[in-house]
Coordinates of C-alpha atoms in Angstrom, one line a residue:
X1 CA 130.3 93.8 177.5
X2 CA 130.8 90.2 176.3
X3 CA 134.0 88.9 174.8
X4 CA 133.8 87.5 171.3
X5 CA 135.3 84.0 170.7
X6 CA 137.1 84.9 167.5
X7 CA 138.5 88.0 165.8
X8 CA 139.9 88.6 162.3
X9 CA 142.4 91.4 161.9
X10 CA 142.9 92.7 158.3
X11 CA 146.3 94.3 157.9
X12 CA 149.7 93.5 159.5
X13 CA 150.8 97.0 160.4
X14 CA 151.4 98.5 163.8
X15 CA 147.8 99.1 164.8
X16 CA 146.7 95.7 163.6
X17 CA 149.5 94.0 165.5
X18 CA 148.9 95.9 168.7
X19 CA 145.2 95.1 168.7
X20 CA 145.8 91.5 167.6
X21 CA 148.2 90.7 170.5
X22 CA 146.1 92.6 173.1
X23 CA 142.9 90.8 172.1
X24 CA 144.6 87.4 172.0
X25 CA 146.0 87.9 175.5
X26 CA 142.4 88.8 176.6
X27 CA 141.2 85.4 175.5
X28 CA 140.0 86.0 171.9
X29 CA 141.1 83.6 169.2
X30 CA 142.8 86.1 166.7
X31 CA 143.6 85.5 163.1
X32 CA 145.7 88.1 161.1
X33 CA 145.0 88.1 157.4
X34 CA 147.2 90.1 155.0
X35 CA 148.4 90.4 151.4
X36 CA 152.0 90.7 152.5
X37 CA 154.4 87.8 153.5
X38 CA 155.2 89.2 156.9
X39 CA 154.1 91.6 159.6
X40 CA 155.3 95.2 160.1
X41 CA 156.8 95.5 156.7
X42 CA 158.2 99.0 157.3
X43 CA 160.3 97.7 160.2
X44 CA 163.6 95.8 160.0
X45 CA 163.0 92.2 159.2
X46 CA 164.8 90.8 162.2
X47 CA 162.9 93.0 164.6
X48 CA 159.5 92.1 163.0
X49 CA 160.4 88.4 163.2
X50 CA 160.9 88.7 166.9
X51 CA 157.5 90.2 167.4
X52 CA 155.8 87.7 165.1
X53 CA 157.4 84.8 166.9
X54 CA 156.1 86.1 170.3
X55 CA 152.6 86.7 168.9
X56 CA 152.5 83.2 167.5
X57 CA 153.5 81.9 170.9
X58 CA 150.6 83.9 172.3
X59 CA 148.3 82.0 170.0
X60 CA 147.8 84.5 167.1
X61 CA 147.3 82.8 163.7
X62 CA 148.9 84.4 160.7
X63 CA 147.5 84.0 157.1
X64 CA 149.7 85.7 154.5
X65 CA 149.7 86.0 150.7
X66 CA 146.0 86.5 150.4
X67 CA 143.9 88.2 147.7
X68 CA 140.7 89.6 149.3
X69 CA 137.5 89.1 147.4
X70 CA 134.6 90.0 149.7
X71 CA 133.2 90.1 153.2
X72 CA 129.9 88.5 154.1
X73 CA 127.8 89.0 157.2
X74 CA 125.2 86.9 159.0
X75 CA 123.2 88.6 161.7
X76 CA 123.5 87.1 165.2
X77 CA 121.4 84.1 165.6
X78 CA 118.8 83.9 168.4
X79 CA 120.6 83.6 171.7
X80 CA 123.9 84.7 170.3
X81 CA 125.6 88.0 171.1
X82 CA 127.6 88.4 167.9
X83 CA 127.1 88.1 164.1
X84 CA 129.2 85.9 162.0
X85 CA 131.6 87.6 159.6
X86 CA 133.4 85.7 156.8
X87 CA 136.3 87.1 154.8
X88 CA 136.5 85.4 151.4
X89 CA 139.9 85.2 149.8
X90 CA 142.2 83.5 147.3
X91 CA 145.6 82.1 147.9
X92 CA 147.6 80.6 145.1
X93 CA 144.5 80.6 143.0
X94 CA 142.5 78.5 145.5
X95 CA 139.6 79.8 147.6
X96 CA 140.0 80.2 151.3
X97 CA 137.8 81.9 153.9
X98 CA 138.0 82.9 157.5
X99 CA 135.1 83.4 159.9
X100 CA 134.9 85.2 163.2
X101 CA 132.5 87.3 165.4
X102 CA 134.5 90.5 165.1
X103 CA 136.3 91.9 162.1
X104 CA 138.9 94.7 162.5
X105 CA 140.1 96.6 159.4
X106 CA 143.6 98.0 160.1
X107 CA 144.9 98.8 156.7
X108 CA 145.8 102.4 157.3
X109 CA 144.1 105.8 157.0
X110 CA 143.7 108.4 154.3
X111 CA 143.4 112.1 155.0
X112 CA 140.0 113.7 155.2
X113 CA 140.6 116.6 152.8
X114 CA 137.6 116.5 150.5
X115 CA 134.5 118.8 150.7
X116 CA 136.2 121.3 153.1
X117 CA 136.7 124.1 150.6
X118 CA 140.4 123.6 149.7
X119 CA 139.6 124.0 146.0
X120 CA 138.0 127.4 146.6
X121 CA 141.1 128.5 148.6
X122 CA 143.4 127.3 145.9
X123 CA 145.1 124.8 148.1
X124 CA 146.3 121.7 146.2
X125 CA 145.7 118.3 147.7
X126 CA 145.7 114.6 146.8
X127 CA 143.0 112.3 148.2
X128 CA 145.6 109.7 149.0
X129 CA 148.5 111.7 150.4
X130 CA 146.7 114.8 151.6
X131 CA 147.4 118.5 151.4
X132 CA 150.6 119.4 149.5
X133 CA 153.1 121.2 151.6
X134 CA 156.7 122.3 151.3
X135 CA 159.5 121.8 153.8
X136 CA 158.3 124.8 155.8
X137 CA 154.8 123.4 156.1
X138 CA 153.4 125.9 153.6
X139 CA 150.6 124.8 151.2
X140 CA 150.4 125.9 147.6
X141 CA 149.0 129.1 149.1
X142 CA 152.1 130.2 151.1
X143 CA 150.1 132.1 153.7
X144 CA 148.2 128.9 154.5
X145 CA 150.1 126.2 156.5
X146 CA 149.1 122.6 157.2
X147 CA 150.2 120.2 159.8
X148 CA 149.3 116.7 161.1
X149 CA 147.7 113.7 159.5
X150 CA 146.2 115.8 156.7
X151 CA 149.6 116.4 155.1
X152 CA 152.2 114.1 156.7
X153 CA 153.1 110.5 156.2
X154 CA 154.0 110.4 159.9
X155 CA 150.5 109.9 161.4
X156 CA 151.5 110.3 165.1
X157 CA 150.2 112.6 167.8
X158 CA 153.6 113.8 168.8
X159 CA 154.5 114.6 165.2
X160 CA 151.3 116.6 164.7
X161 CA 152.1 118.6 167.9
X162 CA 155.7 119.3 166.8
X163 CA 154.5 120.3 163.3
X164 CA 152.0 122.6 164.9
X165 CA 154.6 124.4 167.0
X166 CA 156.8 124.8 164.0
X167 CA 154.0 126.2 161.9
X168 CA 153.2 128.7 164.6
X169 CA 156.8 129.9 164.7
X170 CA 157.0 130.1 160.9
X171 CA 153.7 131.9 160.5
X172 CA 153.9 134.4 163.4
X173 CA 157.5 134.8 164.4
X174 CA 159.4 134.6 161.0
X175 CA 160.7 131.2 161.9
X176 CA 162.6 128.9 159.6
X177 CA 161.5 125.6 160.9
X178 CA 161.8 122.7 158.4
X179 CA 160.0 119.4 158.4
X180 CA 163.2 117.7 157.1
X181 CA 165.1 118.8 160.2
X182 CA 162.8 116.9 162.5
X183 CA 164.1 113.7 164.0
X184 CA 161.0 111.6 164.5
X185 CA 160.8 108.6 166.9
X186 CA 158.0 106.1 167.1
X187 CA 157.1 102.8 168.8
X188 CA 154.9 99.9 168.0
X189 CA 153.4 98.9 171.3
X190 CA 153.4 95.1 171.0
X191 CA 155.3 93.0 173.5
X192 CA 158.2 93.2 172.9
X193 CA 158.0 96.7 171.5
X194 CA 159.8 98.0 168.4
X195 CA 161.2 101.5 168.9
X196 CA 162.7 103.4 166.0
X197 CA 164.3 106.8 165.3
X198 CA 166.3 107.9 162.3
X199 CA 167.0 106.0 159.2
X200 CA 166.4 102.3 158.7
X201 CA 169.2 100.0 157.4
X202 CA 167.6 99.8 153.9
X203 CA 167.5 103.7 153.9
X204 CA 171.3 103.8 154.6
X205 CA 172.0 101.3 151.9
X206 CA 169.9 103.2 149.3
X207 CA 171.7 106.4 150.2
X208 CA 175.2 104.8 150.2
X209 CA 175.8 105.8 153.8
X210 CA 178.3 103.7 155.8
X211 CA 176.9 102.2 159.0
X212 CA 177.6 99.6 161.7
X213 CA 175.1 97.2 163.1
X214 CA 175.3 96.4 166.8
X215 CA 173.3 93.6 168.3
X216 CA 172.8 93.5 172.0
X217 CA 170.4 90.9 173.5
X218 CA 171.3 91.5 177.2
X219 CA 169.7 95.0 177.7
X220 CA 166.3 94.9 179.3
X221 CA 163.8 97.7 179.8
X222 CA 165.1 101.1 180.9

Protein backbone atom coordinates (compact mmCIF):
# COMPACT_ATOMS: atom_id res chain seq x y z
CA UNK A 1 0.00 0.00 0.00
CA UNK A 2 1.33 3.42 -0.95
CA UNK A 3 0.91 6.53 1.11
CA UNK A 4 -0.98 9.49 -0.37
CA UNK A 5 0.71 12.88 -0.30
CA UNK A 6 -2.37 14.78 0.88
CA UNK A 7 -5.60 14.08 2.70
CA UNK A 8 -8.71 16.18 3.34
CA UNK A 9 -10.79 15.42 6.44
CA UNK A 10 -14.35 16.73 6.36
CA UNK A 11 -15.59 17.19 9.92
CA UNK A 12 -13.91 18.26 13.14
CA UNK A 13 -15.36 15.70 15.54
CA UNK A 14 -13.57 12.92 17.45
CA UNK A 15 -13.15 10.43 14.59
CA UNK A 16 -12.00 13.12 12.17
CA UNK A 17 -9.44 14.46 14.63
CA UNK A 18 -8.12 11.03 15.57
CA UNK A 19 -7.61 10.10 11.92
CA UNK A 20 -6.25 13.52 10.95
CA UNK A 21 -3.53 13.47 13.59
CA UNK A 22 -2.64 9.84 12.96
CA UNK A 23 -2.27 10.33 9.19
CA UNK A 24 -0.30 13.56 9.65
CA UNK A 25 2.14 11.75 11.90
CA UNK A 26 2.45 9.01 9.29
CA UNK A 27 3.66 11.60 6.80
CA UNK A 28 0.48 12.67 5.00
CA UNK A 29 -0.22 16.40 4.57
CA UNK A 30 -3.66 16.69 6.24
CA UNK A 31 -6.18 19.52 5.91
CA UNK A 32 -9.27 19.58 8.13
CA UNK A 33 -12.28 21.40 6.61
CA UNK A 34 -15.34 22.26 8.70
CA UNK A 35 -18.34 24.54 8.98
CA UNK A 36 -17.64 25.17 12.66
CA UNK A 37 -15.16 27.63 14.09
CA UNK A 38 -13.22 25.06 16.14
CA UNK A 39 -12.64 21.35 16.58
CA UNK A 40 -14.43 19.00 18.99
CA UNK A 41 -17.31 21.36 19.62
CA UNK A 42 -18.93 19.03 22.15
CA UNK A 43 -15.86 19.18 24.40
CA UNK A 44 -14.89 22.01 26.73
CA UNK A 45 -13.28 24.84 24.79
CA UNK A 46 -10.04 24.87 26.77
CA UNK A 47 -9.51 21.12 26.31
CA UNK A 48 -10.24 21.27 22.56
CA UNK A 49 -7.84 24.19 22.16
CA UNK A 50 -5.01 22.13 23.66
CA UNK A 51 -5.61 19.34 21.16
CA UNK A 52 -5.90 21.75 18.24
CA UNK A 53 -2.65 23.47 19.20
CA UNK A 54 -0.82 20.13 19.28
CA UNK A 55 -2.28 19.04 15.96
CA UNK A 56 -1.23 22.34 14.38
CA UNK A 57 2.28 21.75 15.71
CA UNK A 58 2.16 18.32 14.08
CA UNK A 59 1.45 20.07 10.78
CA UNK A 60 -2.33 19.66 10.39
CA UNK A 61 -3.97 22.61 8.58
CA UNK A 62 -7.40 23.77 9.75
CA UNK A 63 -9.93 25.52 7.51
CA UNK A 64 -13.05 26.70 9.35
CA UNK A 65 -16.22 28.61 8.53
CA UNK A 66 -16.82 26.88 5.22
CA UNK A 67 -19.97 26.34 3.19
CA UNK A 68 -19.61 23.15 1.18
CA UNK A 69 -20.78 23.24 -2.43
CA UNK A 70 -19.59 20.10 -4.19
CA UNK A 71 -16.82 17.53 -4.54
CA UNK A 72 -15.15 16.81 -7.88
CA UNK A 73 -13.06 13.79 -8.80
CA UNK A 74 -10.36 13.27 -11.42
CA UNK A 75 -9.23 9.69 -12.06
CA UNK A 76 -5.61 8.89 -11.38
CA UNK A 77 -3.38 10.00 -14.23
CA UNK A 78 -1.10 7.53 -15.94
CA UNK A 79 1.71 6.59 -13.60
CA UNK A 80 -0.10 7.99 -10.55
CA UNK A 81 -1.43 5.87 -7.70
CA UNK A 82 -4.26 8.13 -6.53
CA UNK A 83 -7.03 10.25 -8.05
CA UNK A 84 -7.35 13.95 -7.37
CA UNK A 85 -10.31 14.99 -5.24
CA UNK A 86 -11.29 18.64 -4.92
CA UNK A 87 -13.68 20.02 -2.30
CA UNK A 88 -15.34 23.21 -3.51
CA UNK A 89 -16.50 25.65 -0.83
CA UNK A 90 -17.38 29.23 0.00
CA UNK A 91 -16.09 31.30 2.89
CA UNK A 92 -17.37 34.80 3.52
CA UNK A 93 -19.01 34.69 0.10
CA UNK A 94 -15.77 33.93 -1.71
CA UNK A 95 -14.95 30.65 -3.48
CA UNK A 96 -12.24 28.47 -2.02
CA UNK A 97 -11.22 24.90 -2.85
CA UNK A 98 -8.98 22.19 -1.45
CA UNK A 99 -7.39 19.31 -3.38
CA UNK A 100 -5.96 16.02 -2.13
CA UNK A 101 -5.51 12.40 -3.10
CA UNK A 102 -7.68 11.07 -0.26
CA UNK A 103 -10.95 12.46 1.13
CA UNK A 104 -12.32 11.28 4.48
CA UNK A 105 -15.91 12.18 5.40
CA UNK A 106 -16.17 12.16 9.20
CA UNK A 107 -19.40 14.04 9.81
CA UNK A 108 -21.14 11.48 12.00
CA UNK A 109 -23.42 8.53 11.45
CA UNK A 110 -27.13 8.01 11.26
CA UNK A 111 -28.91 4.85 12.39
CA UNK A 112 -29.78 2.18 9.83
CA UNK A 113 -33.43 1.74 10.72
CA UNK A 114 -35.22 1.80 7.38
CA UNK A 115 -36.48 -1.21 5.40
CA UNK A 116 -36.14 -3.67 8.28
CA UNK A 117 -39.83 -4.06 9.09
CA UNK A 118 -40.17 -1.70 12.03
CA UNK A 119 -43.34 -0.23 10.56
CA UNK A 120 -44.92 -3.66 10.37
CA UNK A 121 -44.01 -4.30 14.00
CA UNK A 122 -45.46 -0.97 15.08
CA UNK A 123 -42.11 0.28 16.38
CA UNK A 124 -41.74 4.03 15.93
CA UNK A 125 -38.46 5.45 14.69
CA UNK A 126 -36.88 8.55 13.23
CA UNK A 127 -34.40 8.33 10.34
CA UNK A 128 -32.11 10.81 12.08
CA UNK A 129 -32.28 9.81 15.77
CA UNK A 130 -33.23 6.15 15.39
CA UNK A 131 -35.64 3.88 17.23
CA UNK A 132 -37.68 5.63 19.91
CA UNK A 133 -37.12 4.15 23.37
CA UNK A 134 -38.05 5.03 26.93
CA UNK A 135 -35.73 5.12 29.92
CA UNK A 136 -36.03 1.35 30.35
CA UNK A 137 -34.96 0.75 26.73
CA UNK A 138 -38.47 -0.23 25.62
CA UNK A 139 -39.65 0.79 22.17
CA UNK A 140 -43.19 1.95 21.45
CA UNK A 141 -44.02 -1.76 21.60
CA UNK A 142 -43.09 -2.42 25.27
CA UNK A 143 -42.20 -6.08 24.67
CA UNK A 144 -39.58 -5.03 22.09
CA UNK A 145 -36.39 -3.42 23.42
CA UNK A 146 -33.64 -1.64 21.51
CA UNK A 147 -30.01 -0.92 22.37
CA UNK A 148 -26.90 0.54 20.79
CA UNK A 149 -26.33 2.94 17.93
CA UNK A 150 -29.82 2.39 16.49
CA UNK A 151 -31.43 4.24 19.40
CA UNK A 152 -28.78 6.05 21.45
CA UNK A 153 -26.90 9.30 20.96
CA UNK A 154 -23.93 7.67 22.68
CA UNK A 155 -22.45 5.71 19.78
CA UNK A 156 -19.77 3.79 21.66
CA UNK A 157 -19.12 0.06 21.86
CA UNK A 158 -19.01 0.05 25.66
CA UNK A 159 -22.35 1.88 25.85
CA UNK A 160 -23.98 -0.63 23.51
CA UNK A 161 -22.69 -3.48 25.65
CA UNK A 162 -23.98 -1.91 28.86
CA UNK A 163 -27.36 -1.19 27.26
CA UNK A 164 -27.55 -4.79 26.06
CA UNK A 165 -26.93 -6.17 29.54
CA UNK A 166 -29.54 -3.80 30.98
CA UNK A 167 -32.07 -4.79 28.32
CA UNK A 168 -31.51 -8.49 29.08
CA UNK A 169 -32.13 -7.96 32.79
CA UNK A 170 -35.21 -5.85 32.10
CA UNK A 171 -36.66 -8.31 29.59
CA UNK A 172 -35.90 -11.62 31.31
CA UNK A 173 -35.40 -10.96 35.00
CA UNK A 174 -37.90 -8.20 35.82
CA UNK A 175 -35.10 -5.71 36.05
CA UNK A 176 -35.51 -1.99 36.55
CA UNK A 177 -32.40 -0.76 34.75
CA UNK A 178 -32.65 2.80 33.44
CA UNK A 179 -30.63 4.54 30.75
CA UNK A 180 -30.63 7.75 32.79
CA UNK A 181 -28.82 5.96 35.62
CA UNK A 182 -25.82 5.07 33.46
CA UNK A 183 -22.64 7.09 34.02
CA UNK A 184 -21.01 7.10 30.60
CA UNK A 185 -17.28 7.80 30.08
CA UNK A 186 -15.60 8.34 26.72
CA UNK A 187 -12.23 9.32 25.29
CA UNK A 188 -11.07 11.05 22.13
CA UNK A 189 -7.83 9.26 21.25
CA UNK A 190 -5.81 12.17 19.96
CA UNK A 191 -2.49 13.04 21.57
CA UNK A 192 -3.09 14.46 24.11
CA UNK A 193 -6.34 12.61 24.73
CA UNK A 194 -9.55 14.15 26.05
CA UNK A 195 -11.31 11.96 28.61
CA UNK A 196 -14.79 12.75 29.85
CA UNK A 197 -17.36 11.43 32.30
CA UNK A 198 -20.45 13.08 33.73
CA UNK A 199 -21.71 16.57 32.95
CA UNK A 200 -19.86 19.29 31.08
CA UNK A 201 -19.42 22.77 32.53
CA UNK A 202 -22.09 24.15 30.21
CA UNK A 203 -24.48 21.41 31.38
CA UNK A 204 -23.94 22.45 34.98
CA UNK A 205 -24.55 26.09 34.14
CA UNK A 206 -27.76 25.30 32.26
CA UNK A 207 -29.07 23.24 35.18
CA UNK A 208 -28.05 25.77 37.82
CA UNK A 209 -25.79 23.28 39.59
CA UNK A 210 -22.95 24.72 41.64
CA UNK A 211 -19.53 23.44 40.71
CA UNK A 212 -15.82 24.07 41.16
CA UNK A 213 -13.18 23.95 38.43
CA UNK A 214 -9.78 22.50 39.34
CA UNK A 215 -6.89 22.92 36.89
CA UNK A 216 -3.86 20.70 37.36
CA UNK A 217 -1.14 20.72 34.73
CA UNK A 218 1.37 18.58 36.65
CA UNK A 219 -0.32 15.17 36.43
CA UNK A 220 0.99 12.92 33.69
CA UNK A 221 -0.37 9.61 32.47
CA UNK A 222 -1.59 7.09 35.02
